[in-house]
mmCIF file of C-alpha atoms and ligand atoms in Angstrom:
data_model
loop_
_atom_site.group_PDB
_atom_site.id
_atom_site.type_symbol
_atom_site.label_atom_id
_atom_site.label_comp_id
_atom_site.label_asym_id
_atom_site.label_seq_id
_atom_site.Cartn_x
_atom_site.Cartn_y
_atom_site.Cartn_z
ATOM 1 C CA MET E 1 150.929 37.941 17.703
ATOM 2 C CA LYS E 2 154.221 36.501 16.538
ATOM 3 C CA LEU E 3 154.878 32.801 16.297
ATOM 4 C CA PRO E 4 156.582 31.159 19.272
ATOM 5 C CA ASP E 5 160.382 31.032 18.797
ATOM 6 C CA PHE E 6 160.535 27.259 18.587
ATOM 7 C CA TYR E 7 157.872 27.120 15.859
ATOM 8 C CA GLU E 8 160.072 27.584 12.780
ATOM 9 C CA GLN E 9 162.455 24.840 13.800
ATOM 10 C CA VAL E 10 159.695 22.319 14.464
ATOM 11 C CA ARG E 11 157.950 23.309 11.245
ATOM 12 C CA ALA E 12 161.143 22.683 9.248
ATOM 13 C CA GLU E 13 161.387 19.173 10.770
ATOM 14 C CA VAL E 14 157.740 18.569 9.881
ATOM 15 C CA ASP E 15 158.232 19.693 6.265
ATOM 16 C CA ALA E 16 161.258 17.417 5.845
ATOM 17 C CA GLU E 17 159.313 14.436 7.230
ATOM 18 C CA LEU E 18 156.236 15.170 5.068
ATOM 19 C CA ASP E 19 158.549 15.109 2.055
ATOM 20 C CA ARG E 20 160.054 11.802 3.154
ATOM 21 C CA LEU E 21 156.667 10.163 3.732
ATOM 22 C CA LEU E 22 155.034 11.256 0.459
ATOM 23 C CA PRO E 23 155.538 9.151 -2.677
ATOM 24 C CA ALA E 24 157.946 10.764 -5.170
ATOM 25 C CA GLU E 25 156.389 12.608 -8.083
ATOM 26 C CA THR E 26 158.143 10.301 -10.501
ATOM 27 C CA LEU E 27 156.440 7.177 -9.112
ATOM 28 C CA PRO E 28 153.492 5.978 -11.207
ATOM 29 C CA PRO E 29 150.924 7.366 -11.442
ATOM 30 C CA PRO E 30 152.808 10.691 -11.335
ATOM 31 C CA SER E 31 149.709 12.847 -11.856
ATOM 32 C CA VAL E 32 148.158 11.948 -8.489
ATOM 33 C CA HIS E 33 151.476 12.170 -6.635
ATOM 34 C CA ARG E 34 152.002 15.620 -8.141
ATOM 35 C CA ALA E 35 148.555 16.729 -6.949
ATOM 36 C CA MET E 36 149.127 15.334 -3.430
ATOM 37 C CA ARG E 37 152.497 17.062 -3.121
ATOM 38 C CA TYR E 38 151.146 20.286 -4.592
ATOM 39 C CA SER E 39 148.465 20.596 -1.904
ATOM 40 C CA VAL E 40 150.653 19.487 1.002
ATOM 41 C CA PHE E 41 153.461 21.872 0.077
ATOM 42 C CA ALA E 42 151.265 24.801 -1.038
ATOM 43 C CA GLY E 43 151.879 26.243 2.426
ATOM 44 C CA GLY E 44 149.895 25.815 5.604
ATOM 45 C CA LYS E 45 150.688 26.618 9.183
ATOM 46 C CA ARG E 46 151.403 22.972 10.164
ATOM 47 C CA LEU E 47 149.620 23.617 13.438
ATOM 48 C CA ARG E 48 148.418 20.052 13.915
ATOM 49 C CA PRO E 49 151.839 18.367 13.567
ATOM 50 C CA VAL E 50 153.449 21.006 15.789
ATOM 51 C CA LEU E 51 150.760 20.435 18.439
ATOM 52 C CA CYS E 52 151.145 16.648 18.184
ATOM 53 C CA ILE E 53 154.903 16.924 18.728
ATOM 54 C CA GLU E 54 154.553 19.359 21.620
ATOM 55 C CA ALA E 55 151.957 17.131 23.302
ATOM 56 C CA ALA E 56 154.435 14.245 23.156
ATOM 57 C CA ARG E 57 157.238 16.453 24.497
ATOM 58 C CA VAL E 58 155.320 16.921 27.760
ATOM 59 C CA PHE E 59 155.879 13.207 28.455
ATOM 60 C CA ALA E 60 158.904 12.203 26.363
ATOM 61 C CA ASP E 61 161.146 15.225 25.988
ATOM 62 C CA LYS E 62 164.427 13.290 25.975
ATOM 63 C CA GLU E 63 163.218 10.094 24.319
ATOM 64 C CA GLU E 64 164.183 10.412 20.709
ATOM 65 C CA SER E 65 162.304 7.381 19.375
ATOM 66 C CA LEU E 66 159.026 8.475 20.972
ATOM 67 C CA MET E 67 159.474 12.036 19.676
ATOM 68 C CA ARG E 68 160.081 10.593 16.216
ATOM 69 C CA ALA E 69 156.816 8.633 16.433
ATOM 70 C CA ALA E 70 155.002 11.849 17.406
ATOM 71 C CA LEU E 71 156.530 13.619 14.402
ATOM 72 C CA GLN E 72 155.247 10.860 12.120
ATOM 73 C CA ALA E 73 151.807 10.826 13.732
ATOM 74 C CA GLY E 74 151.645 14.619 13.308
ATOM 75 C CA CYS E 75 152.585 14.298 9.630
ATOM 76 C CA ALA E 76 149.925 11.634 9.103
ATOM 77 C CA ILE E 77 147.364 14.016 10.619
ATOM 78 C CA GLU E 78 148.619 16.795 8.320
ATOM 79 C CA PHE E 79 147.964 14.491 5.329
ATOM 80 C CA LEU E 80 144.457 13.865 6.594
ATOM 81 C CA HIS E 81 143.914 17.581 7.221
ATOM 82 C CA THR E 82 145.136 18.418 3.700
ATOM 83 C CA TYR E 83 142.699 15.861 2.264
ATOM 84 C CA SER E 84 139.899 17.577 4.190
ATOM 85 C CA LEU E 85 140.883 20.939 2.673
ATOM 86 C CA ILE E 86 141.053 19.569 -0.895
ATOM 87 C CA HIS E 87 137.568 18.091 -0.569
ATOM 88 C CA ASP E 88 136.202 21.120 1.343
ATOM 89 C CA ASP E 89 137.195 23.300 -1.631
ATOM 90 C CA LEU E 90 135.519 21.128 -4.294
ATOM 91 C CA PRO E 91 132.685 22.688 -6.325
ATOM 92 C CA ALA E 92 130.163 20.383 -4.616
ATOM 93 C CA LEU E 93 131.208 21.665 -1.179
ATOM 94 C CA ASP E 94 132.556 25.199 -0.625
ATOM 95 C CA ASN E 95 133.568 25.735 -4.272
ATOM 96 C CA ASP E 96 136.768 27.648 -3.598
ATOM 97 C CA ASP E 97 139.484 28.734 -6.042
ATOM 98 C CA LEU E 98 142.202 29.699 -3.586
ATOM 99 C CA ARG E 99 143.890 27.666 -0.841
ATOM 100 C CA ARG E 100 147.163 28.262 0.989
ATOM 101 C CA GLY E 101 147.770 31.179 -1.359
ATOM 102 C CA MET E 102 147.582 29.002 -4.488
ATOM 103 C CA PRO E 103 144.870 27.789 -6.868
ATOM 104 C CA THR E 104 142.909 24.954 -5.212
ATOM 105 C CA CYS E 105 143.778 21.375 -6.127
ATOM 106 C CA HIS E 106 140.772 20.916 -8.447
ATOM 107 C CA ARG E 107 141.541 24.263 -10.145
ATOM 108 C CA LYS E 108 145.064 23.136 -10.856
ATOM 109 C CA PHE E 109 144.579 19.426 -11.636
ATOM 110 C CA GLY E 110 140.849 19.002 -12.362
ATOM 111 C CA GLU E 111 138.124 17.583 -10.160
ATOM 112 C CA ALA E 112 138.824 13.894 -10.694
ATOM 113 C CA HIS E 113 142.452 14.208 -9.682
ATOM 114 C CA ALA E 114 141.593 16.429 -6.714
ATOM 115 C CA ILE E 115 139.096 13.869 -5.407
ATOM 116 C CA LEU E 116 141.613 11.064 -5.871
ATOM 117 C CA ALA E 117 144.507 13.057 -4.359
ATOM 118 C CA GLY E 118 142.292 13.685 -1.301
ATOM 119 C CA ASP E 119 141.387 9.997 -1.049
ATOM 120 C CA ALA E 120 145.068 9.093 -1.413
ATOM 121 C CA LEU E 121 146.167 11.468 1.377
ATOM 122 C CA LEU E 122 143.522 10.038 3.695
ATOM 123 C CA THR E 123 144.702 6.505 2.959
ATOM 124 C CA LEU E 124 148.379 7.440 3.275
ATOM 125 C CA ALA E 125 147.632 8.932 6.701
ATOM 126 C CA PHE E 126 146.505 5.556 8.048
ATOM 127 C CA GLU E 127 149.409 3.728 6.409
ATOM 128 C CA CYS E 128 151.810 6.094 8.217
ATOM 129 C CA LEU E 129 150.005 5.648 11.545
ATOM 130 C CA ALA E 130 150.075 1.870 11.208
ATOM 131 C CA LYS E 131 153.885 2.035 10.900
ATOM 132 C CA LEU E 132 154.476 4.035 14.091
ATOM 133 C CA GLN E 133 157.340 2.574 16.110
ATOM 134 C CA VAL E 134 155.566 2.547 19.474
ATOM 135 C CA GLU E 135 154.088 -0.261 21.579
ATOM 136 C CA PRO E 136 151.385 -1.993 19.480
ATOM 137 C CA ARG E 137 148.607 -1.051 21.932
ATOM 138 C CA ARG E 138 149.594 2.626 21.652
ATOM 139 C CA CYS E 139 149.661 2.386 17.854
ATOM 140 C CA VAL E 140 146.153 0.914 17.832
ATOM 141 C CA ALA E 141 144.935 3.595 20.256
ATOM 142 C CA VAL E 142 146.273 6.332 17.940
ATOM 143 C CA LEU E 143 144.625 4.692 14.913
ATOM 144 C CA ARG E 144 141.306 4.614 16.749
ATOM 145 C CA GLU E 145 141.592 8.252 17.843
ATOM 146 C CA VAL E 146 142.282 9.471 14.331
ATOM 147 C CA ALA E 147 139.771 7.216 12.567
ATOM 148 C CA SER E 148 137.005 8.258 14.895
ATOM 149 C CA ALA E 149 137.899 11.973 14.597
ATOM 150 C CA ALA E 150 137.775 11.736 10.802
ATOM 151 C CA GLY E 151 134.421 9.937 10.748
ATOM 152 C CA THR E 152 130.719 10.677 10.884
ATOM 153 C CA VAL E 153 129.891 10.333 14.607
ATOM 154 C CA ASN E 154 131.041 13.635 16.147
ATOM 155 C CA GLY E 155 133.886 13.585 13.634
ATOM 156 C CA MET E 156 135.053 15.650 10.703
ATOM 157 C CA ILE E 157 132.770 14.184 8.045
ATOM 158 C CA GLY E 158 129.771 14.506 10.354
ATOM 159 C CA GLY E 159 130.635 18.176 10.836
ATOM 160 C CA GLN E 160 131.129 18.789 7.126
ATOM 161 C CA VAL E 161 127.725 17.216 6.378
ATOM 162 C CA ALA E 162 126.044 19.438 8.990
ATOM 163 C CA ASP E 163 127.969 22.461 7.665
ATOM 164 C CA ILE E 164 126.660 22.117 4.119
ATOM 165 C CA GLU E 165 123.159 21.223 5.287
ATOM 166 C CA ALA E 166 123.049 24.349 7.484
ATOM 167 C CA GLU E 167 123.899 26.651 4.543
ATOM 168 C CA GLY E 168 121.315 29.308 3.874
ATOM 169 C CA GLY E 169 119.177 28.287 6.838
ATOM 170 C CA ARG E 170 119.036 29.490 10.397
ATOM 171 C CA ALA E 171 121.086 27.096 12.455
ATOM 172 C CA GLY E 172 120.710 27.515 16.212
ATOM 173 C CA GLN E 173 123.488 27.554 18.789
ATOM 174 C CA GLU E 174 123.325 23.789 19.265
ATOM 175 C CA THR E 175 123.829 23.035 15.567
ATOM 176 C CA LEU E 176 126.592 25.629 15.324
ATOM 177 C CA GLU E 177 128.451 24.035 18.232
ATOM 178 C CA TYR E 178 127.980 20.583 16.721
ATOM 179 C CA ILE E 179 129.442 21.779 13.399
ATOM 180 C CA HIS E 180 132.509 23.386 14.967
ATOM 181 C CA ARG E 181 133.245 20.618 17.417
ATOM 182 C CA SER E 182 132.891 17.963 14.729
ATOM 183 C CA LYS E 183 134.331 19.438 11.558
ATOM 184 C CA THR E 184 137.360 21.035 13.243
ATOM 185 C CA ALA E 185 137.769 20.321 16.973
ATOM 186 C CA ALA E 186 137.589 16.539 16.443
ATOM 187 C CA LEU E 187 140.891 16.453 14.558
ATOM 188 C CA PHE E 188 142.535 18.688 17.159
ATOM 189 C CA ARG E 189 141.457 16.412 19.985
ATOM 190 C CA ALA E 190 142.803 13.378 18.110
ATOM 191 C CA THR E 191 146.025 15.288 17.395
ATOM 192 C CA LEU E 192 146.675 16.081 21.053
ATOM 193 C CA ALA E 193 145.662 12.609 22.230
ATOM 194 C CA ALA E 194 147.865 10.993 19.550
ATOM 195 C CA GLY E 195 150.860 13.098 20.608
ATOM 196 C CA ALA E 196 150.303 12.219 24.265
ATOM 197 C CA LEU E 197 149.921 8.497 23.465
ATOM 198 C CA CYS E 198 153.105 8.455 21.340
ATOM 199 C CA GLY E 199 154.926 10.208 24.179
ATOM 200 C CA GLY E 200 153.920 7.511 26.666
ATOM 201 C CA ALA E 201 151.175 9.346 28.590
ATOM 202 C CA ASP E 202 148.884 7.276 30.805
ATOM 203 C CA ASP E 203 145.152 7.174 30.024
ATOM 204 C CA GLY E 204 144.281 10.033 32.380
ATOM 205 C CA ASP E 205 146.863 12.387 30.906
ATOM 206 C CA ALA E 206 145.907 11.409 27.346
ATOM 207 C CA ALA E 207 142.282 12.265 28.193
ATOM 208 C CA ARG E 208 143.357 15.637 29.556
ATOM 209 C CA MET E 209 145.285 16.354 26.361
ATOM 210 C CA ARG E 210 142.276 15.282 24.287
ATOM 211 C CA SER E 211 140.158 17.736 26.209
ATOM 212 C CA PHE E 212 142.730 20.514 25.702
ATOM 213 C CA GLY E 213 142.596 19.698 21.956
ATOM 214 C CA GLU E 214 138.804 19.887 21.958
ATOM 215 C CA PHE E 215 138.775 23.422 23.379
ATOM 216 C CA ILE E 216 141.590 24.823 21.244
ATOM 217 C CA GLY E 217 140.102 23.218 18.125
ATOM 218 C CA TRP E 218 136.729 24.735 18.863
ATOM 219 C CA ALA E 219 138.324 28.144 19.514
ATOM 220 C CA PHE E 220 140.348 27.699 16.325
ATOM 221 C CA GLN E 221 137.192 27.370 14.202
ATOM 222 C CA VAL E 222 135.549 30.363 15.904
ATOM 223 C CA VAL E 223 138.664 32.391 14.982
ATOM 224 C CA ASP E 224 138.551 30.974 11.422
ATOM 225 C CA ASP E 225 134.999 32.343 11.163
ATOM 226 C CA ILE E 226 136.083 35.738 12.542
ATOM 227 C CA LEU E 227 139.041 35.992 10.143
ATOM 228 C CA ASP E 228 136.772 35.163 7.186
ATOM 229 C CA VAL E 229 134.927 38.418 8.011
ATOM 230 C CA GLU E 230 137.848 40.624 9.049
ATOM 231 C CA GLU E 231 140.816 39.675 6.874
ATOM 232 C CA SER E 232 141.633 39.870 3.152
ATOM 233 C CA SER E 233 141.994 36.902 0.814
ATOM 234 C CA GLU E 234 145.623 37.890 0.432
ATOM 235 C CA ALA E 235 146.274 37.673 4.173
ATOM 236 C CA LEU E 236 144.372 34.387 4.545
ATOM 237 C CA GLY E 237 145.580 32.678 1.358
ATOM 238 C CA LYS E 238 141.950 31.645 0.829
ATOM 239 C CA THR E 239 138.851 33.530 -0.307
ATOM 240 C CA ALA E 240 137.714 35.928 2.412
ATOM 241 C CA GLY E 241 134.058 36.798 2.951
ATOM 242 C CA LYS E 242 132.878 33.440 1.646
ATOM 243 C CA ASP E 243 130.939 32.390 4.724
ATOM 244 C CA ALA E 244 128.518 35.315 4.475
ATOM 245 C CA ALA E 245 128.241 34.869 0.677
ATOM 246 C CA GLN E 246 127.316 31.199 1.153
ATOM 247 C CA ARG E 247 125.215 31.922 4.243
ATOM 248 C CA LYS E 248 127.205 29.492 6.359
ATOM 249 C CA ALA E 249 126.405 28.801 9.987
ATOM 250 C CA THR E 250 129.228 30.702 11.717
ATOM 251 C CA TYR E 251 129.752 32.399 15.072
ATOM 252 C CA PRO E 252 129.781 35.940 13.590
ATOM 253 C CA ALA E 253 126.534 35.202 11.685
ATOM 254 C CA LEU E 254 124.776 33.762 14.713
ATOM 255 C CA VAL E 255 126.034 35.793 17.673
ATOM 256 C CA GLY E 256 127.935 38.761 16.130
ATOM 257 C CA MET E 257 131.606 39.751 16.238
ATOM 258 C CA GLU E 258 131.911 40.801 19.868
ATOM 259 C CA ALA E 259 130.340 37.643 21.243
ATOM 260 C CA SER E 260 132.441 35.566 18.816
ATOM 261 C CA ARG E 261 135.650 37.101 20.155
ATOM 262 C CA ARG E 262 134.440 36.486 23.695
ATOM 263 C CA ALA E 263 133.622 32.869 22.886
ATOM 264 C CA ALA E 264 137.130 32.330 21.457
ATOM 265 C CA SER E 265 138.804 33.712 24.558
ATOM 266 C CA GLU E 266 136.538 31.729 26.903
ATOM 267 C CA LEU E 267 137.347 28.536 25.011
ATOM 268 C CA LEU E 268 141.038 29.390 25.226
ATOM 269 C CA GLN E 269 140.742 29.743 29.010
ATOM 270 C CA ARG E 270 138.976 26.392 29.263
ATOM 271 C CA ALA E 271 141.732 24.849 27.157
ATOM 272 C CA LEU E 272 144.466 26.304 29.358
ATOM 273 C CA GLU E 273 142.772 24.951 32.492
ATOM 274 C CA GLN E 274 143.288 21.419 31.149
ATOM 275 C CA LEU E 275 147.048 21.983 31.134
ATOM 276 C CA ALA E 276 147.357 23.045 34.775
ATOM 277 C CA PRO E 277 148.627 19.666 36.097
ATOM 278 C CA PHE E 278 151.469 19.636 33.566
ATOM 279 C CA GLU E 279 152.900 22.856 35.022
ATOM 280 C CA GLN E 280 156.037 24.086 33.202
ATOM 281 C CA GLY E 281 156.144 20.985 30.992
ATOM 282 C CA ALA E 282 153.255 22.437 28.997
ATOM 283 C CA ALA E 283 154.743 25.914 28.478
ATOM 284 C CA ARG E 284 155.063 25.456 24.722
ATOM 285 C CA LEU E 285 151.496 24.144 24.405
ATOM 286 C CA ARG E 286 150.263 27.234 26.250
ATOM 287 C CA GLN E 287 152.126 29.468 23.795
ATOM 288 C CA LEU E 288 150.648 27.583 20.853
ATOM 289 C CA ALA E 289 147.130 27.859 22.273
ATOM 290 C CA GLU E 290 147.531 31.622 22.716
ATOM 291 C CA PHE E 291 148.942 31.885 19.204
ATOM 292 C CA LEU E 292 146.129 30.042 17.510
ATOM 293 C CA VAL E 293 143.528 32.328 19.029
ATOM 294 C CA ALA E 294 145.533 35.561 18.436
ATOM 295 C CA ARG E 295 146.554 34.664 14.851
ATOM 296 C CA ARG E 296 145.494 36.857 11.920
ATOM 297 C CA ALA E 297 145.771 34.202 9.205
HETATM 298 C C1 IPE G 1 141.805 25.501 7.824
HETATM 299 O O1 IPE G 1 142.787 25.017 8.715
HETATM 300 C C2 IPE G 1 140.576 24.686 7.930
HETATM 301 C C3 IPE G 1 139.922 24.780 9.232
HETATM 302 C C4 IPE G 1 139.742 23.739 9.973
HETATM 303 C C5 IPE G 1 139.429 26.048 9.681
HETATM 304 P P1 IPE G 1 144.171 25.760 8.888
HETATM 305 O O2 IPE G 1 143.936 27.235 9.093
HETATM 306 O O3 IPE G 1 144.984 25.052 9.905
HETATM 307 O O4 IPE G 1 144.818 25.585 7.448
HETATM 308 P P2 IPE G 1 146.330 25.514 7.001
HETATM 309 O O5 IPE G 1 146.779 24.116 7.272
HETATM 310 O O6 IPE G 1 147.125 26.536 7.773
HETATM 311 O O7 IPE G 1 146.289 25.812 5.525
HETATM 312 C C1 IPE G 2 136.474 23.487 6.952
HETATM 313 O O1 IPE G 2 135.884 24.605 7.488
HETATM 314 C C2 IPE G 2 136.867 22.551 7.989
HETATM 315 C C3 IPE G 2 137.345 21.294 7.377
HETATM 316 C C4 IPE G 2 137.071 20.164 7.902
HETATM 317 C C5 IPE G 2 138.149 21.294 6.143
HETATM 318 P P1 IPE G 2 135.886 25.856 6.517
HETATM 319 O O2 IPE G 2 135.161 25.580 5.259
HETATM 320 O O3 IPE G 2 135.515 27.059 7.310
HETATM 321 O O4 IPE G 2 137.458 25.961 6.184
HETATM 322 P P2 IPE G 2 138.074 27.055 5.231
HETATM 323 O O5 IPE G 2 137.671 28.401 5.760
HETATM 324 O O6 IPE G 2 137.576 26.767 3.859
HETATM 325 O O7 IPE G 2 139.559 26.816 5.394
HETATM 326 MG MG1 MG G 3 133.703 24.260 4.595
HETATM 327 MG MG1 MG G 4 135.801 26.066 3.210
HETATM 328 MG MG1 MG G 5 136.371 28.976 7.183
#
């Protein structure tokens, strides 16, 4: 499935803002800034910032300052996401050599600098969020969303811990769902809620967006598992076939390919249901949701 038409334009805006927000390579200490920039600009679909912006657009289409805040929130989340990839690839976790079509951060800069570049991107993310030019209560709400999604209680770290502890064993459906909803869906739900909050959504609409994010994030990780089996390393820009080699708890391993595909499309339907009240205002979000389930990389 091809990318939605608007995608390239939004992605170009995101890349320009990421560049603006990141410390220059010449600033001391240059080595860590080089590693941070290397991983952020190695490639990447920029799905989370694009989703954050499009969630805001549902509520604030014509309000430039609110759309700008959503762009910055999306970029902050992309920094946090990139940190999660750098650490996910470390020898102590998934031990990967390839990411976004390039050598992984620790392969290029060594483990110490990769760990520190990851830490720095996580910290930079919260600095950027704290500077959002929105009402203070909205800024605090976004900070809470993102902090909680990145954390241990149903958040990304919790999911990563469960993911490595489930390796080689026989995780059941409940553990598998916990892993996917925590390590991946959590950041998607924070992304959509953050976009809605920046755009001026009320609490009910922000909750609806959070729920949309939960289902697309969950579907996204099911598709990530499927692509690990079906695609080449070249297509993915990361090592294919690794989940089976490391005996990870994945949908294909637990329920098989057919049921995995069915699960992804059921989750997509549940996601789309959340958008019903937004009618035509959510047309772009619908396209993005379809894209992230139909993608091949
Ligand atoms: C990869 O995320 C990690 C998962 C949560 C599955 P993406 O597939 O969005 O990675 P990039 O940002 O495009 O590299
Ligand atoms: C990682 O899941 C999710 C993160 C929180 C980074 P995976 O380990 O499946 O991600 P890939 O396949 O390496 O991108
Ligand atoms: Mg992993
Ligand atoms: Mg991995
Ligand atoms: Mg994977």
